[in-house]
CSV table of C-alpha atoms in Angstrom, one decimal:
chain,number,residue,atom,x,y,z
A,1,MET,CA,-95.1,151.5,261.2
A,2,GLY,CA,-98.1,153.5,260.2
A,3,ASP,CA,-100.6,152.8,257.5
A,4,LEU,CA,-100.1,151.2,254.0
A,5,SER,CA,-98.6,153.3,251.3
A,6,PRO,CA,-100.7,155.8,249.5
A,7,ASP,CA,-99.7,154.2,246.2
A,8,GLU,CA,-101.0,150.6,247.4
A,9,PHE,CA,-104.1,152.4,248.4
A,10,ARG,CA,-104.4,154.1,245.0
A,11,ALA,CA,-104.0,150.9,243.0
A,12,ALA,CA,-106.3,148.9,245.1
A,13,ALA,CA,-109.1,151.7,245.3
A,14,HIS,CA,-108.9,152.3,241.4
A,15,ALA,CA,-109.4,148.6,241.1
A,16,ALA,CA,-112.4,148.5,243.4
A,17,VAL,CA,-114.1,151.5,241.7
A,18,ASP,CA,-113.7,150.1,238.4
A,19,TRP,CA,-115.1,146.9,239.5
A,20,ILE,CA,-118.0,148.7,241.2
A,21,ALA,CA,-119.0,150.6,237.9
A,22,GLU,CA,-118.8,147.4,235.9
A,23,TYR,CA,-120.8,145.5,238.6
A,24,LEU,CA,-123.6,148.0,238.7
A,25,GLU,CA,-123.6,148.2,234.9
A,26,ASP,CA,-124.1,144.5,234.6
A,27,SER,CA,-125.3,143.0,237.8
A,28,GLN,CA,-127.7,140.9,235.9
A,29,GLN,CA,-124.8,138.5,235.3
A,30,TYR,CA,-125.2,137.1,238.9
A,31,PRO,CA,-127.9,135.2,240.4
A,32,VAL,CA,-130.2,137.6,242.4
A,33,ARG,CA,-130.3,135.3,245.4
A,34,SER,CA,-127.1,133.8,246.8
A,35,ARG,CA,-126.9,130.1,246.1
A,36,VAL,CA,-124.6,129.0,249.2
A,37,GLN,CA,-125.7,126.8,251.7
A,38,PRO,CA,-125.5,127.6,255.5
A,39,GLY,CA,-122.0,127.5,256.7
A,40,ASP,CA,-120.2,127.9,253.2
A,41,ILE,CA,-118.9,131.0,253.5
A,42,ARG,CA,-117.6,130.4,257.1
A,43,ALA,CA,-116.0,127.1,256.0
A,44,ALA,CA,-114.1,128.9,253.1
A,45,LEU,CA,-112.5,131.4,255.5
A,46,PRO,CA,-109.4,130.8,257.5
A,47,PRO,CA,-110.5,130.0,261.1
A,48,SER,CA,-107.5,132.3,262.5
A,49,PRO,CA,-106.3,135.7,261.7
A,50,PRO,CA,-103.2,136.2,259.7
A,51,ASP,CA,-99.7,136.6,261.7
A,52,ARG,CA,-98.2,138.4,258.9
A,53,PRO,CA,-99.3,141.2,256.6
A,54,GLU,CA,-101.4,140.3,253.3
A,55,PRO,CA,-101.6,142.6,250.2
A,56,LEU,CA,-104.9,144.4,249.4
A,57,GLU,CA,-104.7,142.5,246.0
A,58,ALA,CA,-104.9,139.2,247.9
A,59,MET,CA,-108.0,140.8,249.8
A,60,LEU,CA,-109.8,141.8,246.4
A,61,ARG,CA,-109.1,138.3,244.9
A,62,ASP,CA,-110.5,136.7,248.1
A,63,PHE,CA,-113.7,139.2,247.8
A,64,HIS,CA,-114.3,138.0,244.4
A,65,GLY,CA,-113.9,134.4,245.0
A,66,THR,CA,-115.1,133.9,248.3
A,67,ILE,CA,-117.3,136.7,249.5
A,68,MET,CA,-119.2,137.4,246.0
A,69,PRO,CA,-120.9,133.9,246.2
A,70,GLY,CA,-122.6,134.8,249.4
A,71,ILE,CA,-124.0,137.9,248.4
A,72,THR,CA,-127.6,138.4,247.5
A,73,HIS,CA,-127.7,141.2,245.0
A,74,TRP,CA,-130.0,144.0,246.2
A,75,ASN,CA,-128.5,146.0,243.3
A,76,HIS,CA,-129.9,143.6,240.7
A,77,PRO,CA,-132.8,145.1,238.7
A,78,ALA,CA,-134.8,141.9,239.0
A,79,PHE,CA,-134.5,142.1,242.8
A,80,PHE,CA,-138.3,142.2,243.8
A,81,ALA,CA,-138.5,140.4,247.1
A,82,TYR,CA,-138.3,143.4,249.5
A,83,PHE,CA,-138.5,147.2,249.3
A,84,ALA,CA,-135.3,148.1,247.1
A,85,ASN,CA,-132.4,149.7,248.6
A,86,SER,CA,-130.5,150.3,245.4
A,87,GLY,CA,-127.4,152.5,245.6
A,88,ALA,CA,-126.9,155.2,242.9
A,89,TYR,CA,-123.5,156.3,241.8
A,90,PRO,CA,-123.6,159.7,243.4
A,91,GLY,CA,-124.5,158.2,246.8
A,92,ILE,CA,-121.7,155.4,246.6
A,93,LEU,CA,-119.3,158.5,245.7
A,94,GLY,CA,-120.7,160.3,248.9
A,95,GLU,CA,-120.1,157.0,251.0
A,96,LEU,CA,-116.5,156.7,249.8
A,97,LEU,CA,-115.8,160.3,250.7
A,98,ALA,CA,-117.3,159.9,254.0
A,99,ALA,CA,-115.3,156.8,254.9
A,100,GLY,CA,-112.0,158.8,253.6
A,101,LEU,CA,-113.0,161.7,256.1
A,102,ASN,CA,-114.0,159.4,258.9
A,103,ALA,CA,-115.8,162.2,260.7
A,104,ASN,CA,-117.6,161.7,263.9
A,105,GLY,CA,-120.5,164.3,264.1
A,106,MET,CA,-121.5,163.6,267.7
A,107,LEU,CA,-120.8,167.4,268.5
A,108,TRP,CA,-121.2,170.5,266.1
A,109,VAL,CA,-117.5,171.2,267.1
A,110,THR,CA,-116.3,167.9,266.2
A,111,SER,CA,-117.2,168.5,262.5
A,112,PRO,CA,-119.4,171.4,261.8
A,113,ALA,CA,-120.2,170.3,258.2
A,114,VAL,CA,-121.5,167.1,259.4
A,115,THR,CA,-124.2,168.7,261.5
A,116,GLU,CA,-125.0,171.7,259.3
A,117,LEU,CA,-125.1,169.5,256.1
A,118,GLU,CA,-127.5,167.2,257.7
A,119,GLN,CA,-129.8,170.0,258.7
A,120,VAL,CA,-129.9,171.4,255.3
A,121,THR,CA,-130.0,168.3,253.4
A,122,LEU,CA,-133.1,167.2,255.4
A,123,ASP,CA,-134.8,170.5,255.1
A,124,TRP,CA,-134.2,170.0,251.4
A,125,LEU,CA,-136.0,166.7,251.6
A,126,ARG,CA,-138.9,168.1,253.7
A,127,GLN,CA,-139.3,170.9,250.9
A,128,LEU,CA,-139.1,168.0,248.2
A,129,MET,CA,-141.9,165.9,249.8
A,130,GLY,CA,-144.3,169.2,250.4
A,131,LEU,CA,-144.1,169.3,254.3
A,132,GLY,CA,-144.6,172.4,256.0
A,133,GLU,CA,-142.1,174.2,258.1
A,134,GLY,CA,-141.1,173.5,261.6
A,135,TRP,CA,-139.8,169.9,261.2
A,136,PHE,CA,-136.4,168.9,262.9
A,137,GLY,CA,-134.8,166.2,261.3
A,138,GLU,CA,-132.0,163.8,262.1
A,139,ILE,CA,-130.4,160.8,260.2
A,140,THR,CA,-130.5,157.5,261.8
A,141,ASP,CA,-129.5,154.2,260.5
A,142,THR,CA,-132.9,152.3,259.9
A,143,ALA,CA,-136.7,152.9,260.4
A,144,SER,CA,-136.3,150.5,263.3
A,145,VAL,CA,-134.2,152.9,265.3
A,146,SER,CA,-136.1,156.0,264.2
A,147,THR,CA,-139.3,154.5,265.4
A,148,PHE,CA,-137.7,153.7,268.7
A,149,TYR,CA,-136.6,157.3,269.1
A,150,ALA,CA,-139.9,158.6,268.3
A,151,LEU,CA,-141.8,156.1,270.9
A,152,ALA,CA,-139.2,157.3,273.4
A,153,ALA,CA,-140.0,160.8,272.8
A,154,ALA,CA,-143.8,159.9,273.2
A,155,ARG,CA,-143.1,158.2,276.6
A,156,GLU,CA,-141.2,161.1,277.7
A,157,ARG,CA,-143.8,163.5,276.7
A,158,ALA,CA,-146.5,161.5,278.5
A,159,GLY,CA,-144.9,163.0,281.7
A,160,PHE,CA,-144.4,160.1,284.2
A,161,ASP,CA,-140.6,160.9,284.4
A,162,VAL,CA,-139.6,157.2,283.3
A,163,ARG,CA,-136.3,158.5,282.1
A,164,THR,CA,-135.3,159.1,285.9
A,165,ARG,CA,-137.5,156.7,287.7
A,166,GLY,CA,-137.9,153.9,285.5
A,167,MET,CA,-141.0,151.9,285.1
A,168,ALA,CA,-140.5,149.0,287.7
A,169,ALA,CA,-142.4,148.6,290.8
A,170,ARG,CA,-144.2,152.0,290.3
A,171,ALA,CA,-147.8,152.0,291.6
A,172,ASP,CA,-148.4,155.3,290.3
A,173,LEU,CA,-147.5,154.4,286.6
A,174,PRO,CA,-150.5,153.1,284.5
A,175,ARG,CA,-150.2,150.7,281.8
A,176,LEU,CA,-149.0,152.7,278.7
A,177,ARG,CA,-150.5,151.8,275.4
A,178,VAL,CA,-149.2,152.4,271.7
A,179,TYR,CA,-151.8,151.6,268.8
A,180,CYS,CA,-150.9,150.8,265.2
A,181,SER,CA,-152.6,148.9,262.4
A,182,GLU,CA,-152.6,145.2,262.3
A,183,HIS,CA,-150.5,145.5,259.0
A,184,ALA,CA,-147.9,147.6,260.7
A,185,HIS,CA,-144.1,146.9,260.6
A,186,SER,CA,-142.5,144.7,263.1
A,187,SER,CA,-140.2,147.5,264.1
A,188,ILE,CA,-143.1,149.0,266.2
A,189,ASP,CA,-143.4,145.7,268.1
A,190,LYS,CA,-139.8,145.8,268.9
A,191,ALA,CA,-139.7,149.4,269.9
A,192,VAL,CA,-142.3,149.0,272.6
A,193,ILE,CA,-140.4,145.8,273.9
A,194,ALA,CA,-137.2,147.7,274.1
A,195,LEU,CA,-138.7,150.6,275.7
A,196,GLY,CA,-140.2,148.5,278.6
A,197,LEU,CA,-143.7,149.2,277.6
A,198,GLY,CA,-144.5,145.5,277.2
A,199,HIS,CA,-145.4,143.8,273.9
A,200,GLU,CA,-148.9,143.2,275.1
A,201,ASN,CA,-149.4,146.9,275.4
A,202,LEU,CA,-149.2,147.6,271.7
A,203,VAL,CA,-152.7,147.4,270.3
A,204,LYS,CA,-153.1,146.3,266.8
A,205,VAL,CA,-156.1,148.0,265.4
A,206,ARG,CA,-158.4,146.2,262.7
A,207,THR,CA,-158.3,147.6,259.2
A,208,ASP,CA,-160.9,147.8,256.3
A,209,GLU,CA,-161.2,146.2,253.0
A,210,GLN,CA,-158.3,148.2,251.7
A,211,TYR,CA,-156.1,147.1,254.5
A,212,ARG,CA,-156.0,150.7,256.2
A,213,LEU,CA,-156.4,151.3,259.8
A,214,ARG,CA,-160.1,151.9,260.8
A,215,PRO,CA,-160.7,155.1,262.7
A,216,ASP,CA,-163.7,153.7,264.3
A,217,ALA,CA,-161.8,150.7,265.6
A,218,LEU,CA,-159.0,153.0,266.8
A,219,THR,CA,-161.6,155.1,268.8
A,220,ALA,CA,-163.2,152.1,270.3
A,221,ALA,CA,-159.7,150.7,271.4
A,222,ILE,CA,-158.6,153.9,273.1
A,223,ALA,CA,-161.9,154.2,274.6
A,224,ALA,CA,-161.9,150.7,276.1
A,225,ASP,CA,-158.3,151.1,277.5
A,226,VAL,CA,-159.1,154.7,279.0
A,227,ALA,CA,-162.0,153.0,280.8
A,228,ALA,CA,-159.8,150.1,282.0
A,229,GLY,CA,-157.5,152.8,283.5
A,230,PHE,CA,-154.7,152.3,280.7
A,231,LYS,CA,-152.8,155.6,279.4
A,232,PRO,CA,-152.7,155.8,275.7
A,233,ILE,CA,-149.6,157.6,274.6
A,234,ALA,CA,-148.9,157.0,270.9
A,235,VAL,CA,-150.5,156.1,267.7
A,236,VAL,CA,-148.4,154.8,264.7
A,237,PRO,CA,-150.4,155.2,261.4
A,238,CYS,CA,-148.6,153.9,258.2
A,239,VAL,CA,-148.1,155.5,254.7
A,240,GLY,CA,-147.1,152.3,252.8
A,241,THR,CA,-147.3,149.2,255.0
A,242,THR,CA,-144.7,146.5,254.5
A,243,SER,CA,-146.8,143.7,253.2
A,244,ILE,CA,-149.4,145.6,250.9
A,245,THR,CA,-148.4,149.3,251.0
A,246,SER,CA,-151.7,150.5,252.4
A,247,ILE,CA,-152.2,153.9,253.3
A,248,ASP,CA,-153.7,154.7,256.7
A,249,PRO,CA,-156.0,157.7,256.9
A,250,VAL,CA,-153.6,160.0,258.7
A,251,PRO,CA,-155.8,163.1,259.2
A,252,GLU,CA,-158.6,161.1,261.0
A,253,VAL,CA,-155.9,159.4,263.1
A,254,VAL,CA,-154.4,162.7,264.2
A,255,ARG,CA,-157.8,164.1,265.1
A,256,ILE,CA,-158.4,161.0,267.3
A,257,ALA,CA,-155.0,161.0,268.7
A,258,ARG,CA,-155.1,164.6,269.7
A,259,GLU,CA,-158.5,164.0,271.7
A,260,HIS,CA,-156.4,161.8,274.0
A,261,GLY,CA,-153.0,163.6,274.0
A,262,CYS,CA,-151.4,160.9,272.2
A,263,TRP,CA,-148.1,161.3,270.3
A,264,VAL,CA,-148.7,160.4,266.3
A,265,HIS,CA,-145.6,158.9,264.7
A,266,VAL,CA,-146.1,158.3,260.9
A,267,ASP,CA,-144.2,155.3,259.5
A,268,ALA,CA,-143.7,156.3,255.9
A,269,ALA,CA,-140.3,154.6,255.5
A,270,TYR,CA,-141.0,153.0,252.1
A,271,ALA,CA,-143.5,155.4,250.7
A,272,GLY,CA,-142.8,158.7,252.2
A,273,VAL,CA,-140.4,159.8,249.4
A,274,ALA,CA,-143.1,159.1,246.7
A,275,ALA,CA,-144.7,162.5,247.6
A,276,ILE,CA,-141.8,164.1,245.7
A,277,VAL,CA,-144.1,163.1,242.7
A,278,PRO,CA,-146.6,166.0,242.3
A,279,GLU,CA,-149.4,163.6,241.8
A,280,LEU,CA,-148.6,161.4,244.7
A,281,ARG,CA,-148.2,164.5,247.2
A,282,TYR,CA,-151.6,163.4,248.9
A,283,LEU,CA,-149.8,160.4,250.4
A,284,LEU,CA,-148.5,162.7,253.1
A,285,ASP,CA,-151.9,164.5,253.9
A,286,GLY,CA,-152.3,165.0,257.4
A,287,VAL,CA,-148.8,164.4,258.3
A,288,ASP,CA,-148.0,168.1,259.1
A,289,GLY,CA,-150.5,167.7,262.1
A,290,ALA,CA,-148.4,164.6,263.4
A,291,ASP,CA,-145.5,164.7,266.0
A,292,SER,CA,-142.9,162.7,264.1
A,293,LEU,CA,-142.3,160.8,260.8
A,294,VAL,CA,-140.0,158.3,259.4
A,295,VAL,CA,-138.8,158.1,255.7
A,296,ASN,CA,-136.0,155.7,254.4
A,297,PRO,CA,-133.8,157.5,251.6
A,298,HIS,CA,-132.0,154.1,251.3
A,299,LYS,CA,-135.2,152.5,250.2
A,300,TRP,CA,-136.6,154.6,247.3
A,301,LEU,CA,-134.5,157.4,247.1
A,302,PHE,CA,-131.5,155.4,245.6
A,303,THR,CA,-129.2,156.2,248.7
A,304,PRO,CA,-126.8,153.4,249.8
A,305,MET,CA,-127.5,151.8,253.1
A,306,ASP,CA,-127.9,152.8,255.8
A,307,CYS,CA,-129.9,156.1,255.8
A,308,SER,CA,-133.2,156.6,257.7
A,309,VAL,CA,-134.6,160.1,258.3
A,310,LEU,CA,-136.5,160.9,261.5
A,311,TYR,CA,-138.3,164.2,261.5
A,312,THR,CA,-140.2,165.6,264.6
A,313,ARG,CA,-142.1,168.7,265.5
A,314,ASP,CA,-141.3,168.2,269.1
A,315,PRO,CA,-137.5,167.9,269.2
A,316,GLN,CA,-137.3,169.0,272.9
A,317,SER,CA,-139.3,165.9,274.0
A,318,LEU,CA,-136.7,164.0,271.9
A,319,LYS,CA,-133.8,165.7,273.6
A,320,GLN,CA,-135.3,165.4,277.1
A,321,ALA,CA,-135.6,161.6,276.3
A,322,PHE,CA,-131.8,161.2,275.5
A,323,ALA,CA,-129.6,164.1,276.1
A,324,MET,CA,-126.8,163.6,278.6
A,325,LEU,CA,-123.8,166.0,279.1
A,326,PRO,CA,-120.9,164.6,280.8
A,327,GLU,CA,-117.9,167.3,281.5
A,328,TYR,CA,-115.8,165.9,278.8
A,329,LEU,CA,-118.5,166.9,276.3
A,330,VAL,CA,-118.9,170.2,277.3
A,331,THR,CA,-118.2,172.9,274.7
A,332,ARG,CA,-118.2,176.6,274.4
A,333,THR,CA,-120.6,176.5,271.5
A,334,GLN,CA,-123.2,174.1,273.1
A,335,ASP,CA,-125.9,176.9,273.6
A,336,GLU,CA,-125.7,178.2,270.0
A,337,THR,CA,-125.4,175.1,267.9
A,338,VAL,CA,-127.2,171.8,267.5
A,339,ASN,CA,-125.4,168.7,268.9
A,340,LEU,CA,-126.8,165.7,267.1
A,341,MET,CA,-125.5,163.3,270.0
A,342,ASP,CA,-128.4,164.8,272.2
A,343,TYR,CA,-131.3,163.2,269.9
A,344,GLY,CA,-130.5,159.6,270.4
A,345,ILE,CA,-128.7,156.5,272.2
A,346,GLN,CA,-125.5,157.0,269.9
A,347,LEU,CA,-122.6,159.2,270.7
A,348,GLY,CA,-120.9,158.7,267.7
A,349,ARG,CA,-122.5,159.6,264.3
A,350,ARG,CA,-121.4,158.7,260.8
A,351,PHE,CA,-121.5,161.5,258.1
A,352,ARG,CA,-124.4,160.1,256.2
A,353,SER,CA,-125.7,163.1,255.0
A,354,LEU,CA,-123.0,163.6,252.3
A,355,LYS,CA,-124.5,160.6,250.5
A,356,LEU,CA,-128.0,161.8,250.5
A,357,TRP,CA,-127.0,165.5,249.8
A,358,MET,CA,-125.1,164.2,246.5
A,359,VAL,CA,-128.1,162.0,245.5
A,360,LEU,CA,-130.5,164.9,245.9
A,361,ARG,CA,-128.2,167.1,243.9
A,362,ALA,CA,-127.4,164.6,241.1
A,363,PHE,CA,-131.0,163.8,240.2
A,364,GLY,CA,-132.9,166.9,241.5
A,365,ARG,CA,-136.7,167.2,241.8
A,366,GLU,CA,-137.5,166.3,238.4
A,367,GLY,CA,-135.2,163.3,238.1
A,368,ILE,CA,-136.2,161.8,241.4
A,369,ALA,CA,-140.0,162.1,240.5
A,370,GLU,CA,-139.5,160.7,237.0
A,371,ARG,CA,-137.9,157.6,238.4
A,372,ILE,CA,-140.5,157.0,241.2
A,373,ARG,CA,-143.3,157.6,238.7
A,374,HIS,CA,-141.6,155.1,236.5
A,375,HIS,CA,-141.8,152.4,239.0
A,376,CYS,CA,-145.4,153.0,239.7
A,377,GLU,CA,-146.1,152.6,236.1
A,378,LEU,CA,-144.2,149.3,236.0
A,379,ALA,CA,-146.1,148.0,238.9
A,380,ARG,CA,-149.4,148.9,237.2
A,381,GLU,CA,-148.1,147.1,234.1
A,382,PHE,CA,-147.3,144.0,235.9
A,383,ALA,CA,-150.7,144.1,237.8
A,384,GLY,CA,-152.3,144.2,234.3
A,385,MET,CA,-150.5,141.2,233.2
A,386,VAL,CA,-151.8,139.3,236.3
A,387,HIS,CA,-155.3,140.6,236.1
A,388,PHE,CA,-155.7,139.7,232.4
A,389,GLU,CA,-154.2,136.2,232.7
A,390,GLY,CA,-156.3,133.1,233.6
A,391,GLY,CA,-155.7,131.4,236.9
A,392,TRP,CA,-154.1,134.3,238.7
A,393,GLU,CA,-155.4,137.0,240.9
A,394,LEU,CA,-154.4,140.3,242.6
A,395,THR,CA,-154.8,139.9,246.3
A,396,ALA,CA,-154.5,143.8,247.2
A,397,PRO,CA,-154.8,147.0,245.7
A,398,VAL,CA,-151.7,148.4,243.8
A,399,THR,CA,-151.4,151.7,245.4
A,400,LEU,CA,-147.8,152.4,244.5
A,401,SER,CA,-144.9,150.0,243.3
A,402,LEU,CA,-145.7,146.9,245.0
A,403,VAL,CA,-147.8,144.1,243.6
A,404,CYS,CA,-149.5,141.2,245.7
A,405,PHE,CA,-150.6,138.4,243.6
A,406,ARG,CA,-151.0,134.7,243.4
A,407,ARG,CA,-151.7,131.5,241.3
A,408,VAL,CA,-155.3,130.1,241.9
A,409,GLN,CA,-156.3,126.7,240.4
A,410,PRO,CA,-160.0,125.8,240.2
A,411,GLY,CA,-161.2,124.0,243.1
A,412,ALA,CA,-158.2,124.3,245.3
A,413,ASP,CA,-158.4,125.2,248.7
A,414,GLU,CA,-156.3,127.5,250.8
A,415,THR,CA,-153.8,124.9,251.8
A,416,ALA,CA,-153.3,123.7,248.3
A,417,ILE,CA,-153.0,127.4,247.0
A,418,ALA,CA,-150.5,128.2,249.4
A,419,ALA,CA,-148.4,125.3,248.9
A,420,HIS,CA,-148.6,125.7,245.0
A,421,ASN,CA,-147.4,129.4,245.2
A,422,ALA,CA,-144.8,128.6,247.5
A,423,ALA,CA,-143.4,126.1,245.1
A,424,ILE,CA,-143.7,128.6,242.4
A,425,MET,CA,-141.8,131.2,244.3
A,426,GLU,CA,-138.9,128.9,245.3
A,427,ARG,CA,-138.5,127.5,241.8
A,428,VAL,CA,-138.3,131.1,240.4
A,429,ASN,CA,-136.1,132.2,243.2
A,430,ALA,CA,-133.7,129.1,242.6
A,431,ARG,CA,-133.2,129.9,238.9
A,432,GLY,CA,-131.4,133.1,239.7
A,433,GLN,CA,-133.0,135.5,237.2
A,434,VAL,CA,-135.5,137.0,239.6
A,435,TYR,CA,-136.1,137.1,243.3
A,436,LEU,CA,-139.5,137.4,244.9
A,437,SER,CA,-141.1,137.2,248.5
A,438,HIS,CA,-144.4,136.6,250.1
A,439,THR,CA,-146.9,137.6,252.8
A,440,LYS,CA,-150.1,136.3,254.1
A,441,LEU,CA,-153.3,138.4,253.9
A,442,GLU,CA,-156.0,137.3,256.1
A,443,GLY,CA,-154.6,134.0,255.9
A,444,ARG,CA,-154.3,133.9,252.3
A,445,TYR,CA,-150.6,133.0,251.2
A,446,THR,CA,-149.6,135.9,248.6
A,447,LEU,CA,-146.7,136.5,246.5
A,448,ARG,CA,-145.0,140.0,246.4
A,449,LEU,CA,-143.3,141.9,243.6
A,450,ALA,CA,-141.8,145.1,244.9
A,451,ILE,CA,-140.2,147.6,242.3
A,452,GLY,CA,-137.9,150.2,243.6
A,453,ASN,CA,-134.3,149.7,242.1
A,454,ILE,CA,-132.9,152.7,240.2
A,455,ARG,CA,-132.0,150.2,237.3
A,456,THR,CA,-135.2,148.3,237.0
A,457,ASP,CA,-137.2,148.7,233.7
A,458,ARG,CA,-140.0,147.1,231.7
A,459,GLU,CA,-137.8,144.1,230.5
A,460,HIS,CA,-137.3,142.9,234.0
A,461,ILE,CA,-141.0,142.8,235.0
A,462,GLU,CA,-141.6,141.0,231.7
A,463,LEU,CA,-138.9,138.5,232.8
A,464,ALA,CA,-140.5,138.1,236.2
A,465,TRP,CA,-143.9,137.3,234.6
A,466,ARG,CA,-142.3,134.8,232.1
A,467,GLU,CA,-140.4,133.1,235.0
A,468,LEU,CA,-143.7,132.8,237.0
A,469,ARG,CA,-145.9,131.5,234.3
A,470,GLU,CA,-143.2,129.0,233.2
A,471,ALA,CA,-142.6,127.7,236.9
A,472,ALA,CA,-146.3,127.4,237.3
A,473,ALA,CA,-146.8,125.5,234.0
A,474,LEU,CA,-144.0,123.2,234.8
A,475,LEU,CA,-145.4,122.4,238.4
A,476,GLU,CA,-148.7,121.9,237.3
A,477,ARG,CA,-147.6,119.5,234.4
A,478,VAL,CA,-145.9,117.2,236.9
A,479,ALA,CA,-148.5,117.3,239.6
């Protein structure tokens, strides 16, 4: 009875760690995007669980033979499709130790180190990004949950006692409105839906020629809603939108929001950590005047999934939205400690801060800034390749480490351009050397190359450019 033997675990764990080191050292041996077809992995797995024990060695064999073919390799240095979430060695080590401890940080007393290391680590990150004092931070799994929490706090602070009385059949409750850029992330849409605000009460505000939220359009939208009897409760500016990494004018948004008593939640999930680079500190200008902020260390801070950080200047509203204290959770230290269960819907909480703490220590301020700066330089180099090559065009400004671009043949209309670029992208992705994605900007089909993997270097963007040019040339020869 009981667990497996320590010796069996040691043998399998040592083999797994050796394999991880080799995998990350040479992840380029794999096709970036998985090549399996829908249902392939499921068909390769037994339909029923085993009746008798199986050895860990057999599981590792099946991991390599059955699971690995179905993995798209986010750790591959030529993974450019989405904002990277590469796991650096110190973060992987932290995740391993956290799994071994299996601590639950729901209350301070259930593992004091979980709570206190999280508070210290997030204060370190605050300092690294150049934010002022007075921010309370907590780690969630993703920006979607962080944004949900922030808008729940905004709804609570609006003062309609939705927590107790709900929103249904209330004649005294006006329609509550939230505002964001038309290029904001879909997590904001999901948050207003999940909070019962109604998707039609998320107002998408027009942007300027740089794809930034227009302050005049925000002012007009809020004024029209107030005149119609609606209640504005929150504005969500973005620092680094998903499609194009545009930067909304946060100082102006804060000023407008304050005039109407709105909560300001800044979505800097991707770009926020870039403020660690001294010359990019301006990215968070005005954020100290906001009410909450989300940044994702699992994107551009080389911390393994999942690790999103929610900061707020009004932790009391956040706590008021979620805190619940049944008798079995009452402790003698509850009035002198932070109990992280009070600041979200989860009771159980993983020890996520350990991996982030180890990443910050392993690279330090200078090492982090150097890596982020290098990625931005690579993006500018790739943009230069596109700009100076005939028949290709940039479709958005290159603000950080994302390049938006496309192939344009003379005389082609938008339908033909979209089809051609989709075919180029699919051919490149199918070859397995590089993985790209696309978006649409004002109806224009656009390719995206996002740099952020800790192991990406110049050779990988040169490979991407070579693959793109060869795919375009081949498709145009056979057309």
